[in-house]
XYZ file of C-alpha atoms in Angstrom:
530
model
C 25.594 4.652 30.239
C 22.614 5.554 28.170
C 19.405 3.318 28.139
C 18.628 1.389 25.212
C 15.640 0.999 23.112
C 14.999 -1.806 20.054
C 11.983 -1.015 17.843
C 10.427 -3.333 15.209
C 7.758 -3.012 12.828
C 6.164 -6.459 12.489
C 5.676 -8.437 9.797
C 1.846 -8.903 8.315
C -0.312 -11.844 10.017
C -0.645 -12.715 6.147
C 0.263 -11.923 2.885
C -0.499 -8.493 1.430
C -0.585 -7.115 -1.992
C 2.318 -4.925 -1.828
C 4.426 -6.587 0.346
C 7.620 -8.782 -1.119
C 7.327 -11.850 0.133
C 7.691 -13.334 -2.761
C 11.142 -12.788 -2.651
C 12.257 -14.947 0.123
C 9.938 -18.105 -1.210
C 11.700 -17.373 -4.847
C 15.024 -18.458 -3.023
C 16.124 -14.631 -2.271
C 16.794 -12.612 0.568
C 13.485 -11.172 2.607
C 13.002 -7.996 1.283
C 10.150 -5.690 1.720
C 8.104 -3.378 -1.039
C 8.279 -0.258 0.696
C 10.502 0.745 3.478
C 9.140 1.118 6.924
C 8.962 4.926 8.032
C 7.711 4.278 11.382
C 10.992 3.060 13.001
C 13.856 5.586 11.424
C 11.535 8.020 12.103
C 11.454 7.080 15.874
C 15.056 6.530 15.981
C 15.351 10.023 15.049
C 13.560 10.970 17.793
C 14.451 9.172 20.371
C 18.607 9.308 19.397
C 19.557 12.310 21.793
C 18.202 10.203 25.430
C 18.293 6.616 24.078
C 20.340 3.974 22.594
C 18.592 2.562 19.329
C 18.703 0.013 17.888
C 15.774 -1.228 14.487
C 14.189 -4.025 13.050
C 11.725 -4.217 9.835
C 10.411 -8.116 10.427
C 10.224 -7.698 6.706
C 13.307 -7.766 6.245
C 15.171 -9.765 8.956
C 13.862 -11.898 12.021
C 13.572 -10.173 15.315
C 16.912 -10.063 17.573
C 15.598 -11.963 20.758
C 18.791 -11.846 22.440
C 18.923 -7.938 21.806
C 20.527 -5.982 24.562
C 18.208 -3.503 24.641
C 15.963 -2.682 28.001
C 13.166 -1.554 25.619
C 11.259 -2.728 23.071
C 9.177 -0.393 21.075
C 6.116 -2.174 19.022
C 4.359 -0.304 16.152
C 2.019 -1.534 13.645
C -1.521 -1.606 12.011
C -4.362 -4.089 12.782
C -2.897 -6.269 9.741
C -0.199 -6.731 12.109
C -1.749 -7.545 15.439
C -0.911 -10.884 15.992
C 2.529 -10.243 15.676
C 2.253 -7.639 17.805
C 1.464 -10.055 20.404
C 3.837 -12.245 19.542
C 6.955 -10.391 19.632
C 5.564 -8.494 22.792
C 4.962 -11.489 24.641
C 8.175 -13.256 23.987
C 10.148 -10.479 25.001
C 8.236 -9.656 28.095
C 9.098 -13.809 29.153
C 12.460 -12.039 29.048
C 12.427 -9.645 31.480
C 11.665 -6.326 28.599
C 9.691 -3.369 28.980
C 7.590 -3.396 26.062
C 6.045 -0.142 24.493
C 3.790 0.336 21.849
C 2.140 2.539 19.653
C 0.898 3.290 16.039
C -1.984 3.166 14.195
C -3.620 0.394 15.714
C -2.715 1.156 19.423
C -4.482 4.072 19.030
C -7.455 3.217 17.060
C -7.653 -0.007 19.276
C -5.955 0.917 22.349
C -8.449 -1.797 24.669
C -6.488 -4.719 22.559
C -3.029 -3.783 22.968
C -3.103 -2.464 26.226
C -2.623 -5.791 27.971
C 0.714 -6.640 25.878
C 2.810 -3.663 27.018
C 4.092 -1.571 29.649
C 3.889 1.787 28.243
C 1.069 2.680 25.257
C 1.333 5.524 23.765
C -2.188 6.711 21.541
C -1.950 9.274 18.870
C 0.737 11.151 17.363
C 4.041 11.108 18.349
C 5.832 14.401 17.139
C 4.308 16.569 20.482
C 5.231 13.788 23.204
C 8.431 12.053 21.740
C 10.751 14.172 24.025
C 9.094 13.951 26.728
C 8.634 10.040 26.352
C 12.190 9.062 25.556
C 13.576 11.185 28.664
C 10.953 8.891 30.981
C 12.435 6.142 29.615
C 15.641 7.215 29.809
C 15.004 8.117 33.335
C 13.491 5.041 34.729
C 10.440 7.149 35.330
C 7.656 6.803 32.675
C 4.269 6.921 32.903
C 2.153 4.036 31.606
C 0.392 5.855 28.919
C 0.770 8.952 26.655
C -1.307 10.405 24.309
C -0.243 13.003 21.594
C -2.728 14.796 19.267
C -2.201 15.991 16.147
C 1.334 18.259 15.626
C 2.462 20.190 12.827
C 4.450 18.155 10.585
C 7.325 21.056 10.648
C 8.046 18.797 14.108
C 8.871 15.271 12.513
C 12.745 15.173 12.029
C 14.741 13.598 9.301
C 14.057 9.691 9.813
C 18.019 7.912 10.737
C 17.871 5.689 7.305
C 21.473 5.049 8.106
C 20.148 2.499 10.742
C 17.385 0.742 8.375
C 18.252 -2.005 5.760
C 18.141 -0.098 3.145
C 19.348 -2.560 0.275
C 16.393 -4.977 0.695
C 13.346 -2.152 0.231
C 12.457 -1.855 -3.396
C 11.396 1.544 -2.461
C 11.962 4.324 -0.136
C 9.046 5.770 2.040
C 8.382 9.806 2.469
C 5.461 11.764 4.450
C 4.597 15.188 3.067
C 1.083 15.322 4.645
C -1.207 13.599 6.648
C -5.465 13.600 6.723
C -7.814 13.086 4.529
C -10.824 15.915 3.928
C -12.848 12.963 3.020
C -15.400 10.841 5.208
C -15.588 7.247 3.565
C -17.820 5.239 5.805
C -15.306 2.560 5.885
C -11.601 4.353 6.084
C -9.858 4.493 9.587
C -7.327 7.564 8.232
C -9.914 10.127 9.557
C -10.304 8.778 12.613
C -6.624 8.599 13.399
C -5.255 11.449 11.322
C -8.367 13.613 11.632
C -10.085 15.249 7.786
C -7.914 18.548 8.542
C -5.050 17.916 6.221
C -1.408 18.878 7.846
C 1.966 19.506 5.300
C 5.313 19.413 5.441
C 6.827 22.593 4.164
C 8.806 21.971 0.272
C 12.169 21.993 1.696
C 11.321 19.663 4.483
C 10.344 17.223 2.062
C 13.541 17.913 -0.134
C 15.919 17.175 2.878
C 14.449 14.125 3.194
C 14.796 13.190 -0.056
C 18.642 14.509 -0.331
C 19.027 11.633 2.328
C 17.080 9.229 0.301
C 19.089 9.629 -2.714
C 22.378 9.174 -1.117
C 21.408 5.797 0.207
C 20.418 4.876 -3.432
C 16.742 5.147 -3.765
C 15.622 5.960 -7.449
C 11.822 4.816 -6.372
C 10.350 6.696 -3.291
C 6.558 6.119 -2.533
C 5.108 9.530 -1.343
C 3.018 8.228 2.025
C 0.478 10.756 2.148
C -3.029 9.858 2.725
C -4.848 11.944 -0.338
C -1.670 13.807 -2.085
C -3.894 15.984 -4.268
C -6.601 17.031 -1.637
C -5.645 20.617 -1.565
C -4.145 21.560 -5.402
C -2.527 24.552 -4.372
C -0.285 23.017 -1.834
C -0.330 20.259 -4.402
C 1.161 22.293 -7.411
C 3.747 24.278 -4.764
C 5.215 20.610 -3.833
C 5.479 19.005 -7.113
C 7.186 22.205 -8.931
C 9.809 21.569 -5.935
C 9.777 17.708 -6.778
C 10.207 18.572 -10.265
C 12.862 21.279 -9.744
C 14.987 18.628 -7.758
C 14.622 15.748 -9.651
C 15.611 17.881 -12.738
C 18.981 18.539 -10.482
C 20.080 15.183 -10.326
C 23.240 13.702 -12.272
C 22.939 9.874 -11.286
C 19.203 8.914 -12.036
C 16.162 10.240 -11.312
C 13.488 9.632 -9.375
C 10.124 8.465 -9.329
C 7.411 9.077 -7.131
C 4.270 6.680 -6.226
C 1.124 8.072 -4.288
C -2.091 7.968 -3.722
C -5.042 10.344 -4.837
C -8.377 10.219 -5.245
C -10.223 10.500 -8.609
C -11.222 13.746 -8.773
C -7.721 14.435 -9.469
C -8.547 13.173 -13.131
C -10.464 16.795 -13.975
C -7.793 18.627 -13.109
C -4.934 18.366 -16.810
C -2.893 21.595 -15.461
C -2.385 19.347 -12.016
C -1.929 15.771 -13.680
C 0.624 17.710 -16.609
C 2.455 18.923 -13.439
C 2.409 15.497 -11.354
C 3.748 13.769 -14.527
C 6.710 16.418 -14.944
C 7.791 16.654 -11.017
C 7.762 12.432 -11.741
C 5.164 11.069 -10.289
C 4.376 7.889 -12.420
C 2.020 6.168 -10.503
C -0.584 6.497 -8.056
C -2.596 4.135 -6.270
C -7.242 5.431 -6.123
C -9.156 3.682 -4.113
C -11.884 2.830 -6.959
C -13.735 0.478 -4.758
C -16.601 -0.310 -6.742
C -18.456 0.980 -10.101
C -21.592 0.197 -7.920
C -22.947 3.632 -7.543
C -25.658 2.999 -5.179
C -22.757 1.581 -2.968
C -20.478 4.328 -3.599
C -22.960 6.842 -2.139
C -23.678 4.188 1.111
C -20.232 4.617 1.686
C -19.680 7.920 1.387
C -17.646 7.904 -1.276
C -18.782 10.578 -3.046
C -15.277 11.688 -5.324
C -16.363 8.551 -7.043
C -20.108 9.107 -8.021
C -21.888 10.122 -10.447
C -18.457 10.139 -12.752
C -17.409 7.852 -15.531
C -14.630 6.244 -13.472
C -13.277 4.242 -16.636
C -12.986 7.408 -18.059
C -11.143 9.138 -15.403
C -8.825 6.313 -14.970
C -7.881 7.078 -18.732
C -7.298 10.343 -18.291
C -4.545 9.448 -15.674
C -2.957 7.021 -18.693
C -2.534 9.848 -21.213
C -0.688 11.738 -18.391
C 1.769 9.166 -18.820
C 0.522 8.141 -15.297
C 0.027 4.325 -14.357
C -2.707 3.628 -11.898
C -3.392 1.030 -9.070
C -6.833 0.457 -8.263
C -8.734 -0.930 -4.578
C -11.451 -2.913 -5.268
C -14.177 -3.770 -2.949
C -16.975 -6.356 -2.467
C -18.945 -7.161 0.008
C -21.177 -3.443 0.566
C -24.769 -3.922 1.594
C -25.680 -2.688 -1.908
C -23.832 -5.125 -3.795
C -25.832 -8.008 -5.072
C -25.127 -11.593 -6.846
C -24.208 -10.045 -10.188
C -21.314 -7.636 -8.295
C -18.383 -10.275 -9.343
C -18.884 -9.999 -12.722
C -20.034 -6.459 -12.550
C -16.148 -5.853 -11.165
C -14.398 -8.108 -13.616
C -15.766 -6.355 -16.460
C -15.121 -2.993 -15.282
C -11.455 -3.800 -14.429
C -10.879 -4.968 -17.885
C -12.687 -1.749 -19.640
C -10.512 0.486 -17.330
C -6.708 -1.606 -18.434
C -5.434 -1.006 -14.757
C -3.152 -3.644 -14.294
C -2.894 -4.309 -10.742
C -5.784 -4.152 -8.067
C -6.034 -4.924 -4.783
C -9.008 -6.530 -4.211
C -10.875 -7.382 -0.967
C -14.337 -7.776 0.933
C -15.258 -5.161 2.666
C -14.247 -5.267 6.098
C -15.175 -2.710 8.977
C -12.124 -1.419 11.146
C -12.468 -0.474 14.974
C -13.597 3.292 14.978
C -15.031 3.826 11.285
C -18.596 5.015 11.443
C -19.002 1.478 9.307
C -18.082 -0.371 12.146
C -20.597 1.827 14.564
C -23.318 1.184 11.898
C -22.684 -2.650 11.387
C -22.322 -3.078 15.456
C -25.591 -1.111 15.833
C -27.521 -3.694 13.589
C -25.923 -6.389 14.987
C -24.197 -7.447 12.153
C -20.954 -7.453 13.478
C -19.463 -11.498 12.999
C -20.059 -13.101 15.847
C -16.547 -13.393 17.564
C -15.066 -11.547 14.295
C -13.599 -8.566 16.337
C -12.252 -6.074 13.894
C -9.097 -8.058 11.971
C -9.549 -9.833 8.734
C -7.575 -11.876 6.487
C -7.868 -9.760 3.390
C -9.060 -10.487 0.576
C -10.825 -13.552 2.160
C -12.618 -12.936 4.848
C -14.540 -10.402 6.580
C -16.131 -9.364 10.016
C -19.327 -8.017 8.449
C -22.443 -10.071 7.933
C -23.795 -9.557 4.626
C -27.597 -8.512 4.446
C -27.829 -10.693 1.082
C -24.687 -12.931 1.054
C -23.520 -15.778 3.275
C -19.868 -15.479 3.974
C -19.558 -18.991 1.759
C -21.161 -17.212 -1.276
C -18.522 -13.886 -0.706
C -15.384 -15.705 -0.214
C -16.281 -17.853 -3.572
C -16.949 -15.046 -5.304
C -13.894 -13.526 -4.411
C -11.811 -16.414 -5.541
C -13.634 -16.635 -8.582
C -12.766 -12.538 -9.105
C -9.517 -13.167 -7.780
C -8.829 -15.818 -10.170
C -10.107 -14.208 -12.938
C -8.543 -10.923 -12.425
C -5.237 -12.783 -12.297
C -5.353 -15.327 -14.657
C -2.366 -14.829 -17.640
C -4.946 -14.027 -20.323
C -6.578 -11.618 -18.424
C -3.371 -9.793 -16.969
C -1.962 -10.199 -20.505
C -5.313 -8.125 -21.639
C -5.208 -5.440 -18.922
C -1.628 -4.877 -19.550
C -1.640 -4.109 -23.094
C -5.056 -1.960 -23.353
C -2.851 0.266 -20.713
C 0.004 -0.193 -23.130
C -2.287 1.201 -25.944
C -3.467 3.974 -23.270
C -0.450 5.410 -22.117
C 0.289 8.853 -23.298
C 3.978 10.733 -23.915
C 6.061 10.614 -21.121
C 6.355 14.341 -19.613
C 9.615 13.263 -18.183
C 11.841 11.765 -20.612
C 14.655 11.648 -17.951
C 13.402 10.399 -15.415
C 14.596 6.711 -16.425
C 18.599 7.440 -16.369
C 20.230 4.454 -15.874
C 22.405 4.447 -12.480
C 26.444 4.160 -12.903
C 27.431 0.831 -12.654
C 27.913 -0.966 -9.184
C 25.400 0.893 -8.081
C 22.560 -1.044 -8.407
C 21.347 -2.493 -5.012
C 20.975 -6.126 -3.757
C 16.968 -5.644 -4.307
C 17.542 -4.455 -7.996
C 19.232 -7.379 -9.013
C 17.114 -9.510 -6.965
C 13.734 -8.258 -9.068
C 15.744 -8.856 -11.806
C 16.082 -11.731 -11.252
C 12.297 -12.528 -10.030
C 10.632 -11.354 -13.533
C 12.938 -13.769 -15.066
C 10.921 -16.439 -13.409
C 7.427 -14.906 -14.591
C 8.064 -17.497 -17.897
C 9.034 -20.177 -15.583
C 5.800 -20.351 -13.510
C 3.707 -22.274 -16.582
C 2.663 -22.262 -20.529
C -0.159 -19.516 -20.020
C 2.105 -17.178 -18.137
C 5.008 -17.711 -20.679
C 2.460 -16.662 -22.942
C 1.731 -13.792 -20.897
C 5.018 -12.802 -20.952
C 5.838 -12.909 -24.539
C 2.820 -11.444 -25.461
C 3.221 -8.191 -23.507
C 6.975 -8.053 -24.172
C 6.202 -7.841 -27.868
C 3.640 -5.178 -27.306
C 6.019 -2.967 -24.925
C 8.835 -3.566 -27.760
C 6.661 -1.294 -29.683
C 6.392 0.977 -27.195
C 9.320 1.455 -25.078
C 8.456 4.162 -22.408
C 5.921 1.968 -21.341
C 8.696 -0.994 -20.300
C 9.548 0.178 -16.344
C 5.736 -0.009 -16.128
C 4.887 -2.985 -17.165
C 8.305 -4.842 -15.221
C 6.770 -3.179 -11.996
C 2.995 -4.525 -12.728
C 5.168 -7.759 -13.328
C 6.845 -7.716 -10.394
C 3.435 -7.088 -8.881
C 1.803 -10.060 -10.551
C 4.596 -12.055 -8.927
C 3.621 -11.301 -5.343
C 0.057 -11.524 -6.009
C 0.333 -15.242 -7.458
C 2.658 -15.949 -3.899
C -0.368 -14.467 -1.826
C -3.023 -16.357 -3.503
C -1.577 -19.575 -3.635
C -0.369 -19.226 -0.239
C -4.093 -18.690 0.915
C -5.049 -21.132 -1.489
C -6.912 -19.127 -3.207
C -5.213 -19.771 -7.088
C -7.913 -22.513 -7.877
C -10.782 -21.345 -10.386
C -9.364 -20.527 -13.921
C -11.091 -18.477 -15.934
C -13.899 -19.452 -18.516
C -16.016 -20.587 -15.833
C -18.742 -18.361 -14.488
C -19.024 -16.234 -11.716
C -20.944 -18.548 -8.817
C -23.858 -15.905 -8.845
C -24.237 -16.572 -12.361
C -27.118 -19.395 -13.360
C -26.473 -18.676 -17.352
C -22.350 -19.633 -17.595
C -20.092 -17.048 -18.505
C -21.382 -13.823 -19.629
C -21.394 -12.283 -23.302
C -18.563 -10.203 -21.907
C -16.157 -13.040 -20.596
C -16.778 -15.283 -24.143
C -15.306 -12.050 -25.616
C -12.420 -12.730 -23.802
C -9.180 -12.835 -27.003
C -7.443 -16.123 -26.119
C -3.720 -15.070 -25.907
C -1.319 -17.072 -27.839
């Protein structure tokens, strides 16, 4: 009789921006934004020795009672404390608990006490090895991998995974970043040497992802567009496939970094292979912060500009925003407001700065003794952080942020964004790419989002407005509609995360906290929409 081995991925601690669970307080199912690639890909692995059985805590609560004589954790520090939780209740049952993942191996001091076996690093070069141990009854207590060839990941088992309640699927083509921002932990667990799956890896993977209904597949590699000639190889494959299929296309989310903007032969190609949206870490039109951080692709450019450049691509674009660097000072709030509004990006994430175990910004905060005294490493983004400011108390910050938050958020403003990107978009390179799915094909999720935007009018007279504001615009613009039901959609978990921190409180027309002279020249600007 085979051993057995159960592995979840954990829900968050908290609410995240593009998480979904907005759909289970809406009166739906869970469901999660993007499926979890960690556990099917482990089930792959471990398939041949073990007995497996998954869970995304996304999507369904943990099995307790499971059968299994193993539990495998995995997760990232946003996850921790249910890390701990699920570990420790299943150790009170007599499991042997393993863990890895990002933040067992960026963190491996805080997670060691919560399992039996840890495993640090990479999985791809040690997964045989571990599974037979286990499988054996003879495993060691740790193992640490390094950093494979990709060529070595298998074909994740989807057919185990909940696939019905992910809005979309998740894929791997490469992992590292060449880049060193001060504050990123991707470098120090995937290393700045950037490692690819070959094209026709990545097209198996997707021929499995297609059969089990996917139309929306987000492409889960650290800095897509780092090196352009692997780039260009990939998406002529993507494009080549996609072209190939009878029921619906398919379209591809990312992220990049701006630099991709000066490249029209690339962004021409990304839009035709399908890649409609990609997600650049803009952090902060603070240049004097930009270069503290390191993050140099974003200097010394017109960012609003680039961002624009992405739009006439037909390309839609989801920006990270950051407060909270040692260069930012009392006018930063407004300073971010305006830029988001000049730049029509729809959706941001937006957050104080935080330092993560192992990122040269932690080293540097630690060494000034800045670190928040008891604050660890994990933060409740977007409101709170483990850094103290140089400038700002952590009262002044987290009001700031609400009042940014708020203001980002509010109807009017969304409205705003959402239209100016309207106006923006260019032609569509893949005309296509939208085919509608045969009937009774549509998954539970689909109908389920369906369902959620229909409540967008519901939640009050500002958001109906909202609503029937940028319906009329996309009327007159029609290739611009899956866009702006996604950035809905969006909008809809954002308001659920916000009001859930209580954070939905300031509405806009006040002024920023840092301001002493009421709302700036910009915000009286501000159309009212009607």
């Amino acid at each position: 009789m085979k051993s057995s081995i159960y592995f979840i991925n954990p829900a968050a601690d908290f609410p995240t921006y593009f998480n979904a669970e907005n759909y289970e307080a809406r009166g739906f199912r869970r469901a999660t934004q993007m499926a979890d690639l960690a556990i099917p890909t482990l089930a792959a692995m471990a398939s041949s020795a073990m007995d497996v059985s998954l869970c995304d805590e996304n999507i369904e609560p943990v099995n307790y009672d499971s059968g299994a004589e193993f539990v495998g954790i995995t997760g990232k520090i946003t996850q921790f404390g249910r890390m701990v939780a699920i570990a420790k209740e299943f150790r009170a049952r007599g499991k042997k608990i393993v863990i890895g993942g990002p933040y067992a191996s960026l963190s491996p001091e805080m997670v060691r006490p919560y399992c039996d076996v840890l495993v640090r690093g990479e999985i791809e070069d040690i997964a045989d090895q571990i599974f037979a141990d286990l499988a054996s009854g003879n495993w060691k207590d740790e193992y640490v991998g390094g950093k494979p060839g990709l060529d070595k990941s298998p074909v994740p088992r989807w057919s185990l995974y909940p696939n019905d309640r992910a809005v979309m699927a998740t894929l791997q083509t490469s992992r590292g970043c060449p880049f060193e921002c001060e504050f990123c932990d991707v470098i120090q667990y995937a290393g700045r040497k950037q490692r690819h799956k070959e094209p026709a890896q990545v097209l198996r993977e997707l021929d499995t992802l297609y059969a089990f209904g996917y139309r929306s597949v987000f492409l889960a590699d650290d800095n897509f567009t780092a090196y352009r000639s692997r780039a260009r190889e990939l998406l002529q494959a993507l494009r080549a496939w996609n072209l190939r299929q009878t029921n619906g296309k398919v379209a591809f989310l990312t992220q990049v970094s701006i630099d991709a903007a000066r490249d029209e032969a690339l962004l021409s190609l990304c839009a035709e292979a399908g890649l409609s949206t990609v997600f650049i870490g803009i952090e902060t039109p603070n240049e004097d912060s930009l270069i503290q951080a390191k993050k140099r692709q974003n200097s010394k450019v017109d960012l609003v500009e680039q961002v624009h450049n992405f739009f006439a691509h037909g390309i839609q674009v989801v920006g990270g925003m950051i407060v909270g660097f040692d260069s930012d000072g009392p006018g930063i709030f407004e300073q971010q407001y305006s830029f988001a509004m000049r730049s029509g990006i729809p959706i941001f994430s937006l957050g104080a700065l935080v330092a993560p175990a192992a990122t040269p910004l932690h080293a540097r905060i630690k060494a000034a003794g800045r670190l928040k005294e008891g604050g660890g490493e994990v933060a409740a983004v977007p409101w709170s952080t483990n850094i103290v400011h140089p400038s700002f108390t952590e009262d002044a910050l987290v009001t700031g942020l609400r009042w940014l938050a708020n203001s980002l958020y509010h109807p009017e403003a969304m409205a705003e964004r959402l239209i100016r990107f309207i106006e923006l978009l260019g032609k569509r390179r893949d005309p296509k790419l939208r085919d509608p799915m045969k009937a009774g094909q549509m998954r539970s999720i689909d109908r389920d989002a369906i369902a959620v935007l229909g409540q967008v009018p519901t939640l009050g007279k500002a958001e109906s407005a909202m609503w029937n504001t940028v319906m009329r615009a996309t009327a007159k613009k029609p290739e611009a509609t899956a866009f702006v039901l996604v950035a809905m959609l969006q909008y809809m978990q954002i308001r659920y995360m916000y009001e859930l921190g209580q954070f939905w409180e300031i509405r806009p027309g006040e002024p920023s906290p840092a301001s002493t002279t009421g709302p700036s020249e910009y915000r009286r600007r501000l159309p009212l929409v009607v």
